[in-house]
Amino acid sequence: MLSLRILSSALLLAGSAFAGLDNETSPTHVFRSRPDLHAPMLEMTLLRPELVAPGYIMLAPYRNVDPGPYIYDNWGQLVWSGAGSSGPKTAHAPHTCDYKGEEHLCYFQGEQHQGFARGHGVIMDKHYRIVKTVESSGAGASSDMHEFRLTPYSNGTTALMTVYQPRQYDLTTNPKFQIQNGMGWIVEGVFQEIEIDTGRVVFEWRSTDHLDPSLTYTFPGRTDTSGNGLTEKTPWDYFHINSIDKNQDGDYLISARHMAAIYKLSGVDGSIMWEMGGANPTFHQTNFNFSSQHHARWVSENETHTILTFYDNASNGFNRTDKFSHGYVVSIDHIANTATMIKEYGAPESSGGMLSGSQGNMQILPNGNVHLGWGEHPYFSEHTADGSAVMYAKVAYRASNVMIYRSHKFPWVGQPLTKPALWTYSKTNDEKSGMVFYVSWNGATEIASWNFYASANRSGPFNLVGNTKKTGFETTMRYNNVTTWGFAEALDKDGNALERSVIQKTFVPSVTLRDFCDEWACGKAEPIRDEDAHYDPYSQVKAEYLSNNRGFNTSAYYAELPETAAEHEAAETEIKAQHQRAVKARMLVGVLGVTAGIGFAIFVLILARKQISGAMPISFVRRVSDVRDAISAKLLGKKYIQVDEEEKFSDRS
């Protein structure tokens, strides 16, 4: 079997060496035309291009990477980075969906929690515009990450969504639950079929209405996602629903990881029609076991047989039922009540396979190939129908903690409404150094080649200076001359113009920077050594130059705009007026202070005379005297302590 390591085409260019690994565990691209995009760099450890199915790989890595939906081609080259384009939250399971008669992208987006999420479904058109969001309905929690898909056979009018609903529950009924002294908490596995345009609930199913928690294989506190059942923040997830499918008869197929079971449910009343695996299996499994599974899907069904696929994790991270995880194709014989594994697909690792304790999926492609996402390990693979691996790619390495809930492969046509991005560079701005064009167009799938134009003036005229085939996400072209202005034009396979970039001014480094540049670009700045540092922003910037909100107070180093003569005269007049008002205010305060002092002295003399003559009650004199003493102490900065009234009066008399 041919094994081939595929490197990003950008790495083949000396000037794009900085697009290499920027860390050891989660390598990301650096594009000169789009430095804001930090897309994971795929490592293709195996590729047989003549055998892979056509289409684009769609995935949404999260944790220690820019989260969001991404699209890659069969060579592992980035096609579209959706990180941040529809919000800052985590995305899961991007895939194509037929909405109102046209192909769209569908995926979940929301807030990630331990083992579940809260959010909504997103429907995005081929221009990468969000045309609809879909929320769960009712009085319960918001929808969960494990399933958001447009319902099969609904013509894109309804969507299937999982909901993880915490609720109080009496767990004293079974000693295995280990909660015997009060009310416990569980997570109820819920799914809804929602009418997209109205939000109306077409169908709802709740696990506690049909399956008792005692049937679980995952008891409280046994895994990192099960919860201990003691509080509303740590409810026991006894069920863990993680996929929904619907057949043409209107019945449903769901997978429950913590029950180690796949169920067929009646679309009329939600009753269980059959159970594969689990505590009460309908079928005898002739040649396989499974546990902690994901992503159950119908392939075909008739009165006597059902064929389905699912991803068998065979592990929950703490216990396992097999050495490795697999994708399975299973045939159910409803006459003999048997279930037989007819195909299995494993990871093409040198050890013979790989065990993933969470997440993962299996997808049968139109040509019969099979796509597998390896869940907690951010890898994906493609296999021919007989099991031969023809593609194996790593989005990040194991130590990165990056995960991918599901990855898929679908045909896709992307027509972004944005313009291509261009960056141009010349080392010395003379003919000897020439110049380089770097161009990309995030999300465009129909580009075959690029035209490049240049001019000495921004207003033109522009001359065609080169054409080159599109290579990877960012295409590079050298021009053996130098011009100040340029733009790029995307062409389709027939040579038709798709869109032009904005006109870009060529970057030329300063004389100082030029020593760190080559013919392709300039190198990264290195951290300054302590002995070479001339400026320490933490010790040398004056405190008044710093702003709590924005860092530097820009008024400290940006000059104010010059004033006109009229503005200057008005400002001088206002300053003089303010000065005059301040002088008058100080004089008024002084006069009032002197007047108050004289008045108080006269009042004290009158009181003293009346006291001697007996005309004033002693208690009143005492109160006045206390006030006087307190004011004096305050003015002298001393603490006033009141003593016995009789002693104080007798001392004074």
Coordinates of C-alpha atoms in Angstrom, one line a residue, residues 56-633:
Y56 CA -14.4 18.1 0.9
I57 CA -13.6 17.2 4.5
M58 CA -15.7 19.1 7.0
L59 CA -14.8 19.3 10.6
A60 CA -14.8 21.5 13.7
P61 CA -11.9 21.0 16.1
Y62 CA -12.1 22.5 19.6
R63 CA -9.9 23.0 22.7
N64 CA -6.5 24.6 22.2
V65 CA -7.3 25.7 18.7
D66 CA -9.4 28.4 17.1
P67 CA -12.8 26.7 17.3
G68 CA -15.2 26.8 14.4
P69 CA -16.2 24.9 11.2
Y70 CA -13.4 24.2 8.7
I71 CA -13.4 22.7 5.2
Y72 CA -10.3 21.0 3.6
D73 CA -9.8 19.4 0.2
N74 CA -8.5 15.9 -0.5
W75 CA -4.9 17.0 -0.4
G76 CA -5.3 18.4 3.1
Q77 CA -5.3 22.0 2.0
L78 CA -7.6 24.5 3.7
V79 CA -10.6 25.7 1.7
W80 CA -12.5 27.6 4.3
S81 CA -12.0 28.7 7.8
G82 CA -15.2 29.6 9.6
A83 CA -13.6 30.4 12.9
G84 CA -15.3 33.4 14.3
S85 CA -17.5 34.0 11.3
S86 CA -20.7 33.0 13.0
G87 CA -19.7 33.8 16.6
P88 CA -17.0 33.0 19.1
K89 CA -18.4 29.8 20.5
T90 CA -17.6 26.1 19.8
A91 CA -19.0 24.5 16.6
H92 CA -19.6 20.8 16.0
A93 CA -20.2 18.4 13.1
P94 CA -20.4 20.7 10.0
H95 CA -22.1 18.9 7.1
T96 CA -24.1 19.7 4.0
C97 CA -27.9 19.9 4.2
D98 CA -30.7 20.4 1.7
Y99 CA -32.6 23.5 2.9
K100 CA -35.4 24.9 0.7
G101 CA -34.1 23.1 -2.3
E102 CA -30.5 24.2 -2.1
E103 CA -27.3 22.8 -0.5
H104 CA -26.4 24.6 2.7
L105 CA -24.0 24.0 5.6
C106 CA -25.5 22.8 8.8
Y107 CA -23.7 22.6 12.2
F108 CA -24.2 23.1 15.9
Q109 CA -22.8 26.1 17.7
G110 CA -22.8 26.9 21.4
E111 CA -21.2 26.8 24.8
Q112 CA -19.2 23.7 25.5
H113 CA -19.7 21.9 28.8
Q114 CA -18.3 18.6 30.2
G115 CA -19.8 16.0 27.9
F116 CA -22.6 18.1 26.4
A117 CA -23.3 21.7 25.2
R118 CA -25.9 24.4 25.1
G119 CA -26.6 26.3 21.9
H120 CA -28.5 26.1 18.6
G121 CA -28.3 24.8 15.1
V122 CA -26.9 27.0 12.3
I123 CA -27.9 26.9 8.6
M124 CA -25.5 28.7 6.3
D125 CA -25.8 29.2 2.5
K126 CA -23.1 28.7 -0.2
H127 CA -22.1 32.4 0.3
Y128 CA -21.3 31.6 4.0
R129 CA -24.1 33.7 5.3
I130 CA -26.2 32.5 8.2
V131 CA -29.8 32.2 6.8
K132 CA -31.4 30.5 9.8
T133 CA -30.7 29.4 13.4
V134 CA -32.8 26.6 14.9
E135 CA -33.5 26.3 18.6
S136 CA -35.2 23.7 20.7
S137 CA -38.7 24.5 21.9
G138 CA -40.6 24.2 25.1
A139 CA -39.8 25.1 28.6
G140 CA -36.6 23.0 28.9
A141 CA -32.9 23.5 28.2
S142 CA -31.5 24.7 24.9
S143 CA -30.4 22.2 22.3
D144 CA -27.2 20.1 22.7
M145 CA -24.2 19.4 20.4
H146 CA -24.8 15.7 19.9
E147 CA -27.3 16.0 17.0
F148 CA -28.4 18.8 14.8
R149 CA -29.5 17.7 11.3
L150 CA -32.3 18.4 8.9
T151 CA -34.7 15.5 9.1
P152 CA -34.5 12.9 6.3
Y153 CA -37.6 12.8 4.1
S154 CA -38.8 16.2 5.4
N155 CA -37.7 18.2 2.3
G156 CA -35.7 20.4 4.7
T157 CA -38.7 21.6 6.7
T158 CA -37.9 20.0 10.1
A159 CA -34.7 19.4 12.2
L160 CA -33.7 16.8 14.7
M161 CA -32.1 18.1 17.9
T162 CA -30.9 16.6 21.2
V163 CA -31.5 18.2 24.5
Y164 CA -29.8 17.4 27.8
Q165 CA -32.4 18.3 30.5
P166 CA -31.4 18.2 34.2
R167 CA -34.2 17.4 36.6
Q168 CA -34.7 16.2 40.2
Y169 CA -35.3 12.5 40.5
D170 CA -35.8 10.0 43.4
L171 CA -32.6 8.0 43.3
T172 CA -33.2 6.2 46.7
T173 CA -35.0 3.4 44.9
N174 CA -31.8 1.6 44.0
P175 CA -28.7 1.2 46.2
K176 CA -26.5 1.1 43.1
F177 CA -27.3 4.8 42.6
Q178 CA -25.5 5.5 46.0
I179 CA -27.9 8.3 46.8
Q180 CA -30.0 7.3 49.8
N181 CA -30.4 10.4 51.9
G182 CA -32.3 13.0 49.8
M183 CA -33.5 14.0 46.3
G184 CA -31.0 13.4 43.5
W185 CA -30.5 14.9 40.1
I186 CA -30.4 13.2 36.7
V187 CA -29.9 14.3 33.0
E188 CA -32.9 13.3 31.0
G189 CA -32.1 12.4 27.4
V190 CA -34.5 14.3 25.2
F191 CA -34.8 14.7 21.4
Q192 CA -37.2 16.9 19.4
E193 CA -38.2 17.2 15.8
I194 CA -38.7 21.0 15.2
E195 CA -40.4 22.7 12.4
I196 CA -37.7 25.1 11.2
D197 CA -39.7 28.1 10.1
T198 CA -42.2 28.1 13.0
G199 CA -40.3 26.5 15.9
R200 CA -43.2 24.1 16.5
V201 CA -42.4 20.8 18.1
V202 CA -43.4 18.0 15.7
F203 CA -42.3 15.2 18.0
E204 CA -40.6 14.9 21.4
W205 CA -39.2 11.9 23.2
R206 CA -38.0 11.7 26.8
S207 CA -35.8 8.9 28.1
T208 CA -37.5 8.7 31.6
D209 CA -40.9 8.0 30.0
H210 CA -39.6 4.8 28.5
L211 CA -36.3 3.6 30.1
D212 CA -35.6 3.4 33.9
P213 CA -32.2 4.7 35.0
S214 CA -31.6 1.3 36.6
L215 CA -31.0 -0.1 33.1
T216 CA -27.8 2.0 32.6
Y217 CA -24.2 0.8 32.3
T218 CA -22.8 4.0 33.7
F219 CA -23.6 4.8 37.4
P220 CA -23.1 8.1 39.2
G221 CA -19.6 9.3 39.5
R222 CA -18.1 6.5 37.4
T223 CA -16.8 8.5 34.4
D224 CA -15.7 12.1 33.8
T225 CA -19.0 12.9 32.1
S226 CA -21.5 10.9 34.2
G227 CA -22.0 13.3 37.1
N228 CA -22.5 12.3 40.7
G229 CA -26.3 13.1 40.9
L230 CA -26.0 15.3 44.0
T231 CA -26.7 18.8 42.7
E232 CA -28.2 20.5 39.7
K233 CA -24.7 21.3 38.6
T234 CA -23.6 17.7 38.6
P235 CA -26.6 15.7 37.6
W236 CA -26.2 12.0 36.8
D237 CA -26.2 11.5 33.0
Y238 CA -27.6 7.9 32.9
F239 CA -28.6 7.9 29.2
H240 CA -26.4 10.2 27.1
I241 CA -28.3 10.4 23.8
N242 CA -25.8 11.1 21.0
S243 CA -27.5 10.5 17.6
I244 CA -30.9 10.6 15.9
D245 CA -32.1 9.2 12.5
K246 CA -35.5 8.9 11.0
N247 CA -36.8 6.6 8.3
Q248 CA -39.4 7.0 5.6
D249 CA -42.1 5.3 7.8
G250 CA -41.6 8.1 10.4
D251 CA -39.9 6.0 13.1
Y252 CA -36.6 7.0 14.8
L253 CA -33.2 5.4 15.5
I254 CA -31.3 6.7 18.5
S255 CA -28.0 5.9 20.2
A256 CA -27.6 6.1 24.0
R257 CA -23.9 5.8 25.0
H258 CA -24.4 5.2 28.7
M259 CA -27.0 2.5 28.0
A260 CA -24.7 0.8 25.5
A261 CA -27.7 0.5 23.3
I262 CA -29.3 1.5 20.0
Y263 CA -33.1 1.8 19.9
K264 CA -35.7 1.9 17.2
L265 CA -38.6 4.1 18.4
S266 CA -42.2 4.4 17.2
G267 CA -42.9 7.7 15.5
V268 CA -46.4 7.5 16.9
D269 CA -46.0 7.2 20.6
G270 CA -42.2 6.9 21.2
S271 CA -42.4 3.3 22.4
I272 CA -39.4 1.0 21.9
M273 CA -39.8 -1.2 18.8
W274 CA -36.5 -3.0 19.3
E275 CA -33.2 -2.6 21.2
M276 CA -29.7 -3.6 20.0
G277 CA -27.3 -4.1 22.8
G278 CA -28.3 -2.7 26.2
A279 CA -29.9 -4.3 29.2
N280 CA -32.8 -5.9 27.3
P281 CA -31.5 -6.7 23.8
T282 CA -34.0 -7.8 21.1
F283 CA -31.3 -9.5 19.1
H284 CA -28.5 -12.0 19.7
Q285 CA -25.2 -10.5 18.5
T286 CA -23.5 -13.3 16.6
N287 CA -20.0 -12.0 16.1
F288 CA -19.4 -8.6 17.8
N289 CA -19.9 -6.5 21.0
F290 CA -20.0 -2.8 21.3
S291 CA -20.2 -0.1 24.0
S292 CA -20.1 3.7 24.4
Q293 CA -21.0 3.9 20.8
H294 CA -21.8 7.0 18.6
H295 CA -23.5 8.0 15.4
A296 CA -26.0 5.3 14.5
R297 CA -27.5 5.6 11.0
W298 CA -29.9 3.5 8.9
V299 CA -28.5 2.2 5.6
S300 CA -31.5 0.2 4.4
E301 CA -34.6 -1.4 5.9
N302 CA -37.3 -3.8 4.9
E303 CA -39.7 -6.3 6.6
T304 CA -37.0 -8.9 7.3
H305 CA -33.7 -7.1 7.5
T306 CA -32.2 -3.8 8.7
I307 CA -28.7 -2.6 7.8
L308 CA -27.2 0.2 9.9
T309 CA -23.8 1.7 10.7
F310 CA -22.4 3.1 13.9
Y311 CA -19.1 4.0 15.5
D312 CA -18.1 1.6 18.3
N313 CA -15.9 3.4 20.8
A314 CA -15.6 0.2 22.8
S315 CA -14.5 2.4 25.7
N316 CA -15.7 5.3 27.9
G317 CA -12.2 6.2 29.0
F318 CA -12.4 4.1 32.1
N319 CA -13.6 0.7 30.9
R320 CA -13.5 -1.0 27.5
T321 CA -15.0 -3.9 25.7
D322 CA -12.5 -4.2 22.9
K323 CA -8.8 -3.4 22.2
F324 CA -9.6 -0.8 19.5
S325 CA -12.5 1.4 18.3
H326 CA -14.1 0.5 14.9
G327 CA -16.7 1.6 12.5
Y328 CA -19.3 -1.2 12.0
V329 CA -21.8 -2.1 9.4
V330 CA -24.4 -4.5 11.0
S331 CA -27.1 -6.5 9.5
I332 CA -30.2 -7.3 11.6
D333 CA -32.3 -10.4 10.8
H334 CA -35.8 -9.8 12.2
I335 CA -36.9 -13.3 11.5
A336 CA -34.0 -15.0 13.4
N337 CA -33.6 -12.0 15.8
T338 CA -29.9 -11.9 15.2
A339 CA -27.5 -9.0 14.6
T340 CA -24.3 -9.7 12.6
M341 CA -21.4 -7.4 11.9
I342 CA -20.7 -7.6 8.2
K343 CA -17.9 -5.0 7.9
E344 CA -15.5 -3.2 10.2
Y345 CA -13.1 -0.4 9.7
G346 CA -10.2 0.4 12.0
A347 CA -7.6 3.2 12.3
P348 CA -4.5 2.6 10.1
E349 CA -2.1 2.8 13.0
S350 CA 1.1 0.7 13.2
S351 CA -0.2 -0.8 16.5
G352 CA -3.1 -2.3 14.6
G353 CA -5.8 0.3 15.6
M354 CA -6.7 3.0 18.0
L355 CA -9.0 3.3 21.0
S356 CA -11.0 6.5 21.4
G357 CA -12.9 6.9 24.7
S358 CA -15.3 9.5 23.4
Q359 CA -16.9 11.0 20.3
G360 CA -16.4 9.7 16.7
N361 CA -18.5 8.9 13.6
M362 CA -18.8 6.8 10.5
Q363 CA -20.1 7.9 7.1
I364 CA -20.7 5.8 4.0
L365 CA -19.7 7.9 0.9
P366 CA -21.6 7.9 -2.4
N367 CA -18.9 5.8 -4.1
G368 CA -19.0 3.1 -1.4
N369 CA -15.9 4.4 0.5
V370 CA -16.2 5.0 4.2
H371 CA -15.1 8.1 6.1
L372 CA -14.3 7.8 9.8
G373 CA -13.8 10.5 12.4
W374 CA -11.8 9.3 15.4
G375 CA -13.4 11.5 18.1
E376 CA -11.2 12.4 21.0
H377 CA -8.2 11.8 18.7
P378 CA -8.4 14.7 16.1
Y379 CA -7.8 12.3 13.2
F380 CA -9.9 11.2 10.2
S381 CA -9.5 8.4 7.7
E382 CA -11.0 7.1 4.5
H383 CA -11.3 3.5 3.5
T384 CA -12.5 1.6 0.4
A385 CA -15.5 -0.7 0.9
D386 CA -13.3 -3.7 1.6
G387 CA -11.6 -1.8 4.4
S388 CA -8.3 -0.7 2.8
A389 CA -7.2 2.7 4.1
V390 CA -6.7 5.3 1.4
M391 CA -6.4 8.5 3.5
Y392 CA -5.3 9.1 7.1
A393 CA -4.9 12.7 8.4
K394 CA -4.1 14.3 11.7
V395 CA -5.5 17.7 12.5
A396 CA -3.4 17.9 15.7
Y397 CA -1.3 15.5 17.8
R398 CA -2.5 13.6 20.9
A399 CA -0.8 15.8 23.4
S400 CA -2.7 18.9 22.1
N401 CA -6.0 17.9 23.8
V402 CA -7.7 19.0 20.6
M403 CA -10.8 17.0 19.8
I404 CA -13.3 16.7 16.9
Y405 CA -16.8 15.5 17.7
R406 CA -17.6 14.4 14.1
S407 CA -16.0 14.9 10.8
H408 CA -17.7 14.4 7.4
K409 CA -17.0 14.4 3.7
F410 CA -19.4 15.9 1.2
P411 CA -19.4 17.6 -2.2
W412 CA -19.6 21.4 -1.8
V413 CA -19.6 24.6 -3.9
G414 CA -18.6 27.7 -2.0
Q415 CA -19.1 31.1 -3.5
P416 CA -18.1 33.7 -0.9
L417 CA -19.3 37.3 -1.2
T418 CA -16.0 38.6 0.2
K419 CA -13.1 39.6 -2.1
P420 CA -9.9 37.8 -2.5
A421 CA -7.1 38.9 -0.1
L422 CA -3.8 40.0 -1.5
W423 CA -0.4 40.9 0.1
T424 CA 2.5 42.0 -2.1
Y425 CA 6.2 42.3 -1.1
S426 CA 9.5 43.5 -2.5
K427 CA 12.8 43.4 -0.5
T428 CA 14.5 46.5 -2.0
N429 CA 12.0 48.0 -4.4
D430 CA 14.3 47.5 -7.4
E431 CA 14.3 45.2 -10.3
K432 CA 17.0 42.9 -8.8
S433 CA 14.8 41.9 -5.9
G434 CA 11.6 41.6 -7.9
M435 CA 8.3 41.2 -6.0
V436 CA 6.0 38.5 -4.7
F437 CA 2.2 38.2 -4.8
Y438 CA 0.4 36.3 -2.1
V439 CA -3.3 35.7 -2.7
S440 CA -6.2 33.7 -1.2
W441 CA -10.0 33.6 -1.2
N442 CA -11.5 32.1 2.0
G443 CA -14.2 29.6 1.1
A444 CA -14.0 29.7 -2.7
T445 CA -14.1 26.3 -4.3
E446 CA -14.2 27.2 -8.0
I447 CA -10.8 28.8 -8.4
A448 CA -8.6 27.2 -11.0
S449 CA -6.0 29.9 -11.5
W450 CA -5.0 33.5 -10.7
N451 CA -4.2 36.5 -12.9
F452 CA -1.9 39.2 -11.4
Y453 CA -1.9 42.9 -12.5
A454 CA 0.5 45.7 -11.6
S455 CA 0.8 49.4 -12.0
A456 CA 3.0 52.3 -10.9
N457 CA -0.1 54.3 -10.0
R458 CA -3.0 53.3 -7.9
S459 CA -5.4 54.6 -10.6
G460 CA -3.7 52.5 -13.3
P461 CA -3.4 51.6 -16.0
F462 CA -2.8 48.0 -14.8
N463 CA -0.9 45.5 -16.9
L464 CA -1.2 41.7 -16.7
V465 CA 2.1 40.5 -15.3
G466 CA 1.5 36.9 -14.6
N467 CA -0.9 33.9 -14.4
T468 CA -0.5 30.8 -12.2
K469 CA -2.4 27.8 -11.2
K470 CA -4.1 27.8 -7.8
T471 CA -1.9 26.0 -5.2
G472 CA -3.4 25.3 -1.8
F473 CA -5.2 28.0 0.2
E474 CA -2.7 30.7 -0.6
T475 CA -1.1 31.0 -4.0
T476 CA 2.2 32.7 -4.5
M477 CA 3.7 34.2 -7.6
R478 CA 7.1 35.9 -8.2
Y479 CA 7.3 38.8 -10.6
N480 CA 10.8 39.8 -11.9
N481 CA 10.1 43.5 -11.7
V482 CA 8.8 45.9 -9.1
T483 CA 5.6 47.9 -9.1
T484 CA 3.9 50.0 -6.4
W485 CA 0.4 48.7 -6.9
G486 CA -1.2 45.5 -7.8
F487 CA -4.3 43.3 -7.6
A488 CA -5.2 39.6 -8.3
E489 CA -8.1 38.1 -10.2
A490 CA -9.6 34.6 -9.6
L491 CA -10.4 32.5 -12.7
D492 CA -12.5 29.3 -12.9
K493 CA -11.6 26.2 -14.9
D494 CA -12.9 27.8 -18.1
G495 CA -10.9 31.0 -17.7
N496 CA -13.9 33.1 -16.6
A497 CA -13.2 35.8 -14.1
L498 CA -14.8 35.2 -10.7
E499 CA -13.7 38.2 -8.5
R500 CA -10.9 40.7 -8.1
S501 CA -9.0 41.5 -4.9
V502 CA -8.7 45.1 -3.7
I503 CA -5.8 47.1 -5.1
Q504 CA -2.8 46.5 -2.8
K505 CA 0.3 48.7 -2.2
T506 CA 3.6 46.7 -2.3
F507 CA 5.3 46.4 1.1
V508 CA 9.0 47.3 1.1
P509 CA 10.9 46.9 4.4
S510 CA 13.0 49.7 5.9
V511 CA 16.8 49.6 5.6
T512 CA 17.1 48.3 9.2
L513 CA 14.5 45.6 8.7
R514 CA 15.9 44.6 5.3
D515 CA 18.8 42.7 7.0
F516 CA 16.2 40.2 8.3
C517 CA 14.4 39.6 5.0
D518 CA 14.9 37.5 1.9
E519 CA 13.4 37.6 -1.5
W520 CA 10.1 36.1 -0.3
A521 CA 9.4 37.9 3.0
C522 CA 10.8 39.1 6.3
G523 CA 11.5 36.9 9.2
K524 CA 9.7 36.9 12.6
A525 CA 11.0 39.3 15.2
E526 CA 12.7 37.4 18.0
P527 CA 12.3 38.3 21.7
I528 CA 14.8 40.9 22.9
R529 CA 17.4 39.7 25.3
D530 CA 17.5 41.5 28.7
E531 CA 21.0 42.9 28.1
D532 CA 19.8 44.4 24.7
A533 CA 16.6 45.9 26.0
H534 CA 16.4 49.7 25.7
Y535 CA 12.8 50.2 26.7
D536 CA 10.8 48.5 29.4
P537 CA 7.1 49.4 29.0
Y538 CA 6.3 48.3 32.6
S539 CA 8.9 50.5 34.3
Q540 CA 9.4 53.4 31.9
V541 CA 5.9 54.4 31.0
K542 CA 4.4 57.1 33.2
A543 CA 1.3 56.0 35.1
E544 CA -0.7 58.9 33.7
Y545 CA 0.0 57.6 30.2
L546 CA -1.8 54.3 30.9
S547 CA -5.5 53.8 30.5
N548 CA -7.4 51.1 32.4
N549 CA -9.5 50.4 29.4
R550 CA -7.2 50.6 26.4
G551 CA -3.7 50.3 27.7
F552 CA -1.9 53.5 26.5
N553 CA -3.6 56.8 26.7
T554 CA -3.2 57.9 23.1
S555 CA -3.5 61.6 23.9
A556 CA 0.0 61.3 25.5
Y557 CA 1.6 60.7 22.1
Y558 CA -0.8 61.8 19.4
A559 CA -0.7 65.5 18.6
E560 CA -3.9 67.4 18.8
L561 CA -5.3 68.9 15.5
P562 CA -4.2 72.5 15.0
E563 CA -6.8 75.2 16.0
T564 CA -8.2 77.8 13.6
A565 CA -7.7 81.4 14.6
A566 CA -11.4 81.8 15.6
E567 CA -11.2 78.6 17.7
H568 CA -8.0 79.9 19.4
E569 CA -9.5 83.3 20.2
A570 CA -12.7 81.6 21.6
A571 CA -10.6 79.3 23.8
E572 CA -8.5 82.2 25.2
T573 CA -11.7 84.1 26.0
E574 CA -13.2 81.1 27.9
I575 CA -10.0 80.6 29.9
K576 CA -10.0 84.3 31.0
A577 CA -13.7 84.1 32.0
Q578 CA -13.1 80.9 34.0
H579 CA -10.2 82.7 35.9
Q580 CA -12.4 85.7 36.7
R581 CA -15.2 83.4 38.0
A582 CA -12.7 81.6 40.2
V583 CA -11.4 84.8 41.7
K584 CA -14.9 86.0 42.5
A585 CA -15.8 82.7 44.1
R586 CA -12.7 82.8 46.4
M587 CA -13.5 86.3 47.5
L588 CA -17.1 85.4 48.3
V589 CA -16.0 82.4 50.4
G590 CA -13.6 84.6 52.4
V591 CA -16.3 87.2 53.2
L592 CA -18.7 84.6 54.3
G593 CA -16.1 83.0 56.5
V594 CA -15.3 86.2 58.3
T595 CA -18.9 87.1 58.8
A596 CA -19.7 83.7 60.3
G597 CA -16.8 83.9 62.7
I598 CA -17.9 87.3 64.0
G599 CA -21.5 86.2 64.4
F600 CA -20.5 83.1 66.3
A601 CA -18.3 85.2 68.7
I602 CA -21.2 87.6 69.4
F603 CA -23.5 84.7 70.0
V604 CA -21.2 83.1 72.6
L605 CA -20.8 86.4 74.5
I606 CA -24.6 86.7 74.7
L607 CA -24.9 83.2 76.0
A608 CA -22.3 83.8 78.7
R609 CA -24.0 86.9 80.0
K610 CA -27.4 85.2 80.2
Q611 CA -25.9 82.2 82.0
I612 CA -24.5 84.5 84.6
S613 CA -27.8 86.3 85.1
G614 CA -29.6 82.9 85.3
A615 CA -31.7 83.8 82.3
M616 CA -30.5 80.8 80.2
P617 CA -31.2 77.1 81.2
I618 CA -28.0 75.2 82.1
S619 CA -28.8 72.3 79.8
F620 CA -29.0 74.6 76.8
V621 CA -25.7 76.2 77.7
R622 CA -24.2 72.7 78.0
R623 CA -25.3 71.7 74.5
V624 CA -24.0 74.9 72.9
S625 CA -20.7 74.5 74.7
D626 CA -20.4 70.9 73.5
V627 CA -20.9 71.9 69.9
R628 CA -18.3 74.6 70.3
D629 CA -15.7 72.1 71.7
A630 CA -16.4 69.6 69.0
I631 CA -15.9 72.2 66.3
S632 CA -12.7 73.3 67.9
A633 CA -11.4 69.8 68.1

